[in-house]
Coordinates of C-alpha atoms in Angstrom, one line a residue:
Chain A
X258 CA -17.2 55.8 -14.6
X259 CA -13.9 54.4 -15.8
X260 CA -13.5 51.1 -17.6
X261 CA -13.0 48.4 -15.0
X262 CA -9.6 46.9 -15.0
X263 CA -9.2 43.7 -13.1
X264 CA -5.9 43.9 -11.4
X265 CA -4.6 41.1 -9.3
X266 CA -2.5 42.5 -6.6
X267 CA 0.2 40.1 -5.5
X268 CA 2.4 40.4 -2.4
X269 CA 6.0 39.4 -2.2
X270 CA 4.7 36.4 -0.1
X271 CA 2.6 35.3 -3.1
X272 CA 5.7 35.5 -5.3
X273 CA 7.6 33.4 -2.9
X274 CA 5.0 30.7 -2.7
X275 CA 4.8 30.7 -6.5
X276 CA 8.6 30.2 -6.7
X277 CA 8.4 27.4 -4.2
X278 CA 5.7 25.7 -6.2
X279 CA 7.8 26.2 -9.4
X280 CA 10.7 24.4 -7.7
X281 CA 8.3 21.6 -6.7
X282 CA 7.0 21.4 -10.2
X283 CA 10.5 21.2 -11.5
X284 CA 11.2 18.3 -9.2
X285 CA 8.1 16.4 -10.3
X286 CA 9.0 16.9 -14.0
X287 CA 12.5 15.6 -13.2
X288 CA 11.1 12.6 -11.4
X289 CA 8.9 11.8 -14.4
X290 CA 12.1 10.9 -16.2
X291 CA 13.0 8.3 -13.7
X292 CA 11.7 4.9 -14.7
X293 CA 9.7 3.0 -12.1
X294 CA 9.1 -0.8 -11.9
X295 CA 5.4 -0.3 -10.9
X296 CA 3.1 2.6 -11.9
X297 CA 2.4 4.7 -8.8
X298 CA 5.8 4.0 -7.1
X299 CA 7.5 7.3 -7.3
X300 CA 10.0 9.1 -5.0
X301 CA 7.8 12.1 -4.6
X302 CA 10.6 14.5 -4.6
X303 CA 8.3 17.5 -4.8
X304 CA 7.3 16.8 -1.2
X305 CA 10.8 17.9 -0.1
X306 CA 9.7 21.4 -1.0
X307 CA 6.4 21.0 0.8
X308 CA 8.2 19.9 3.9
X309 CA 10.6 22.9 3.9
X310 CA 7.7 25.3 3.2
X311 CA 5.8 23.8 6.1
X312 CA 8.6 24.2 8.5
X313 CA 9.4 27.8 7.4
X314 CA 6.0 29.4 6.5
X315 CA 3.4 27.1 8.1
X316 CA 0.7 24.8 7.0
X317 CA -1.3 27.2 4.9
X318 CA 1.7 28.0 2.7
X319 CA 2.3 24.3 2.4
X320 CA -1.2 23.8 1.2
X321 CA -0.8 26.5 -1.5
X322 CA 2.5 25.1 -2.7
X323 CA 1.3 21.5 -2.8
X324 CA -2.0 22.2 -4.6
X325 CA -0.4 24.7 -7.0
X326 CA 2.1 22.0 -7.9
X327 CA -0.6 19.4 -8.4
X328 CA -2.7 21.6 -10.6
X329 CA 0.1 23.2 -12.6
X330 CA 1.8 19.8 -12.9
X331 CA -1.4 18.3 -14.4
X332 CA -1.5 21.1 -16.9
X333 CA 2.1 20.5 -17.7
X334 CA 1.7 16.7 -18.1
X335 CA -1.6 17.1 -19.8
X336 CA -3.6 15.0 -17.4
X337 CA -5.8 17.8 -15.8
X338 CA -9.0 16.2 -14.6
X339 CA -7.8 12.8 -15.9
X340 CA -7.6 9.9 -13.4
X341 CA -3.9 10.6 -12.7
X342 CA -4.8 14.1 -11.7
X343 CA -7.3 12.9 -9.1
X344 CA -4.9 10.4 -7.8
X345 CA -2.3 13.2 -7.3
X346 CA -5.0 15.5 -5.8
X347 CA -6.3 12.9 -3.3
X348 CA -2.8 12.0 -2.4
X349 CA -1.8 15.6 -1.9
X350 CA -4.9 16.4 0.2
X351 CA -4.4 13.4 2.5
X352 CA -0.7 14.3 2.9
X353 CA -1.6 17.8 3.8
X354 CA -4.1 16.6 6.5
X355 CA -1.4 14.2 7.8
X356 CA 1.1 17.1 7.9
X357 CA -1.5 19.3 9.8
X358 CA -1.8 16.5 12.3
X359 CA 1.9 16.0 12.6
X360 CA 2.4 19.6 13.6
X361 CA 0.8 18.8 17.0
X362 CA 3.7 16.3 17.6
X363 CA 6.3 17.8 19.9
X364 CA 9.1 19.2 17.6
X365 CA 11.7 18.2 20.1
X366 CA 11.1 14.5 19.4
X367 CA 9.6 14.5 15.9
X368 CA 11.4 16.1 12.9
X369 CA 10.8 16.4 9.2
X370 CA 11.5 12.6 8.8
X371 CA 8.4 11.8 10.9
X372 CA 6.3 14.3 9.0
X373 CA 7.5 13.0 5.7
X374 CA 6.8 9.4 6.5
X375 CA 3.4 10.1 7.9
X376 CA 2.6 12.3 4.8
X377 CA 3.8 9.5 2.5
X378 CA 1.6 6.9 4.2
X379 CA -1.4 9.3 4.0
X380 CA -0.5 9.9 0.3
X381 CA -0.8 6.2 -0.6
X382 CA -3.9 5.9 1.6
X383 CA -5.6 8.7 -0.3
X384 CA -4.6 7.4 -3.7
X385 CA -5.6 3.8 -2.9
X386 CA -8.9 5.1 -1.7
X387 CA -9.5 6.7 -5.1
X388 CA -8.2 3.6 -6.9
X389 CA -10.5 1.3 -4.9
X390 CA -13.6 3.5 -4.8
X391 CA -13.5 4.7 -8.4
X392 CA -10.9 3.2 -10.7
X393 CA -10.5 -0.4 -9.8
X394 CA -13.1 -1.6 -7.3
X395 CA -11.6 -5.0 -6.9
X396 CA -10.1 -6.6 -3.8
X397 CA -7.1 -7.6 -5.9
X398 CA -5.8 -4.0 -5.3
X399 CA -5.2 -5.0 -1.7
X400 CA -2.4 -7.3 -2.9
X401 CA -0.4 -4.3 -3.9
X402 CA -0.8 -2.4 -0.6
X403 CA 2.4 -3.8 1.1
X404 CA 4.4 -2.8 -2.0
X405 CA 3.1 0.8 -1.9
X406 CA 3.5 1.0 1.8
X407 CA 7.1 -0.1 1.6
X408 CA 7.8 2.5 -1.1
X409 CA 6.1 5.1 1.1
X410 CA 8.3 4.2 4.1
X411 CA 11.5 4.3 2.2
X412 CA 10.9 7.3 0.0
X413 CA 9.2 9.2 2.9
X414 CA 12.2 8.6 5.0
X415 CA 14.6 9.6 2.2
X416 CA 12.7 12.8 1.4
X417 CA 12.5 13.7 5.1
X418 CA 16.2 13.3 5.4
X419 CA 16.9 15.5 2.4
X420 CA 14.5 18.2 3.7
X421 CA 16.2 18.0 7.1
X422 CA 19.5 18.5 5.4
X423 CA 18.4 21.5 3.4
X424 CA 16.9 23.1 6.5
X425 CA 20.1 22.5 8.4
X426 CA 22.1 24.1 5.7
X427 CA 19.8 27.1 5.7
X428 CA 20.2 27.4 9.4
X429 CA 24.0 27.4 9.2
X430 CA 23.9 30.0 6.4
X431 CA 21.6 32.5 8.0
X432 CA 20.5 33.5 11.4
X433 CA 16.9 32.6 10.5
X434 CA 15.8 29.4 12.1
X435 CA 13.0 27.2 11.0
X436 CA 10.1 27.1 13.5
Chain B
X78 CA 22.6 11.6 9.0
X79 CA 22.1 10.9 12.7
X80 CA 21.5 14.5 13.6
X81 CA 18.5 14.8 11.3
X82 CA 16.7 12.0 13.0
X83 CA 15.1 12.7 16.4
X84 CA 14.1 10.0 18.8
X85 CA 10.4 10.2 17.7
X86 CA 11.5 9.8 14.1
X87 CA 13.0 6.4 14.8
X88 CA 9.7 5.5 16.5
X89 CA 7.7 6.5 13.5
X90 CA 10.1 4.5 11.2
X91 CA 9.8 1.4 13.4
X92 CA 6.1 1.8 13.6
X93 CA 5.9 2.1 9.8
X94 CA 8.0 -1.0 9.3
X95 CA 5.7 -2.8 11.8
X96 CA 2.6 -1.7 10.0
X97 CA 4.1 -3.0 6.7
X98 CA 4.9 -6.3 8.3
X99 CA 1.3 -6.5 9.5
X100 CA 0.0 -5.6 6.0
X101 CA 2.1 -8.4 4.5
X102 CA 0.6 -10.8 7.0
X103 CA -2.9 -9.6 6.2
X104 CA -2.8 -9.0 2.5
X105 CA -0.4 -11.7 1.3
X106 CA -1.1 -14.6 3.5
X107 CA -4.9 -14.3 3.4
X108 CA -5.0 -17.5 1.2
X109 CA -3.7 -19.6 4.1
X110 CA -6.1 -22.5 4.5
X111 CA -7.2 -23.9 7.9
X112 CA -9.9 -26.5 7.3
X113 CA -10.5 -29.2 4.8
X114 CA -14.0 -30.1 3.5
X115 CA -14.4 -33.5 2.0
X116 CA -17.5 -34.2 0.0
X117 CA -18.9 -37.5 -1.2
X118 CA -21.7 -37.7 -3.7
X119 CA -22.3 -33.9 -3.3
X120 CA -22.8 -34.1 0.5
X121 CA -20.3 -33.0 3.1
X122 CA -18.7 -36.1 4.4
X123 CA -16.3 -34.5 6.8
X124 CA -15.0 -31.0 7.8
X125 CA -11.7 -31.2 9.7
X126 CA -9.0 -28.8 10.8
X127 CA -5.7 -29.0 8.9
X128 CA -3.8 -28.6 12.1
X129 CA -4.1 -32.3 13.0
X130 CA -2.4 -34.9 10.9
X131 CA -4.8 -37.7 10.0
X132 CA -5.7 -40.2 7.3
X133 CA -9.4 -40.5 6.2
X134 CA -11.0 -43.3 4.2
X135 CA -14.0 -42.0 2.2
X136 CA -16.4 -44.5 0.6
X137 CA -17.6 -43.7 -3.0
X138 CA -19.4 -45.7 -5.7
X139 CA -16.1 -47.2 -7.0
X140 CA -14.5 -47.9 -3.7
X141 CA -12.4 -46.2 -1.0
X142 CA -10.7 -42.9 -1.5
X143 CA -7.8 -42.2 0.9
X144 CA -7.3 -38.5 2.0
X145 CA -4.2 -37.5 3.8
X146 CA -3.9 -34.4 6.1
X147 CA -0.4 -33.4 7.0
X148 CA 1.4 -30.2 8.2
X149 CA -1.5 -28.0 7.3
X150 CA -1.9 -29.5 3.8
X151 CA -4.1 -32.1 2.4
X152 CA -4.0 -34.5 -0.6
X153 CA -5.7 -37.4 -2.1
X154 CA -3.4 -40.3 -1.5
X155 CA -5.2 -43.1 -3.3
X156 CA -8.3 -43.2 -5.4
X157 CA -10.0 -45.9 -7.5
X158 CA -10.9 -43.6 -10.3
X159 CA -9.2 -44.5 -13.7
X160 CA -7.5 -41.2 -14.6
X161 CA -6.1 -40.4 -11.1
X162 CA -6.3 -36.6 -11.7
X163 CA -7.0 -35.8 -8.0
X164 CA -4.1 -38.0 -6.9
X165 CA -1.7 -36.3 -9.4
X166 CA -2.8 -32.9 -8.2
X167 CA -0.7 -33.5 -5.1
X168 CA -0.7 -31.4 -2.0
X169 CA -3.3 -28.7 -1.6
X170 CA -2.2 -25.8 0.7
X171 CA -4.1 -22.6 -0.3
X172 CA -7.6 -21.8 0.6
X173 CA -10.0 -22.5 -2.3
X174 CA -7.9 -25.3 -3.8
X175 CA -10.0 -28.3 -4.8
X176 CA -9.2 -31.8 -5.8
X177 CA -12.1 -33.6 -7.5
X178 CA -12.1 -37.4 -7.9
X179 CA -14.4 -38.5 -10.6
X180 CA -16.2 -40.8 -11.2
X181 CA -15.8 -41.7 -7.5
X182 CA -17.8 -38.5 -6.7
X183 CA -15.4 -37.3 -4.0
X184 CA -14.0 -33.8 -3.6
X185 CA -11.4 -32.4 -1.2
X186 CA -11.6 -28.6 -0.7
X187 CA -9.5 -26.3 1.5
X188 CA -11.1 -23.3 3.1
X189 CA -10.2 -20.6 5.5
X190 CA -8.4 -17.3 5.5
X191 CA -10.1 -14.0 4.6
X192 CA -10.3 -13.9 0.8
X193 CA -11.4 -17.3 -0.5
X194 CA -11.4 -17.9 -4.2
X195 CA -13.3 -20.7 -5.8
X196 CA -10.5 -22.3 -7.8
X197 CA -12.9 -24.0 -10.1
X198 CA -14.7 -20.8 -11.3
X199 CA -12.0 -18.2 -10.6

């Protein structure tokens, strides 16, 4: 019997997902440098990557990239398992569910902007749920909901447009077309 | 920019804006009052809607207190109490606001909306 060696085999697809997650991570670090007027109001630039991955490689790949980004990001920012981590996690999970639902919308009528806006609303819904159920169980939180919702609409639309722009460029540059 | 937006995207954006408008209505105007409760000597003297303008005379141990309801607001217009705090308080427009006239034992309180705070305790 030989000594057991644990060898993780990785496919080129895994490497690709990891690269995408790394790009998303870079964007979240970049965005951490942008000052915000209210904690919790962030552009969510990393979601641009999620949108592109969703369009090209499907929902499962988007789940991988999004969750890898949340977990690796929390290690990077030093808030793994801290309240901020659970806020990101619930936001990401809700967004992914919204994205899964958005895939059933006819692609002829609904593009990345719709997906992005829906995901952004789901994101704040997930976060506010954690805030309300766990962190601040006070009805005063409701007062901030319109602010977060407005931010979600604006940043969701902006991220969707950016993602659409990138995908358009990619289509022009190669024969490969996003599904 | 136009070619990135498909018709359904506009729909989603409009829908989102509509939902935000609704949220602002629900979460920011929840304190809007719709009724006034006047108490004299601890007992409810009158409960009236704020929608109808009227003037009410409330009898207390010192004399008559005059309460004015106008344009969805209410105030104590005149009161025989010496310090006149409730008169100086002016118009009450948010749910939960209270004007108390002592020692004439009369209070004017606004209620209604979804989230009501007790402005004496809160």
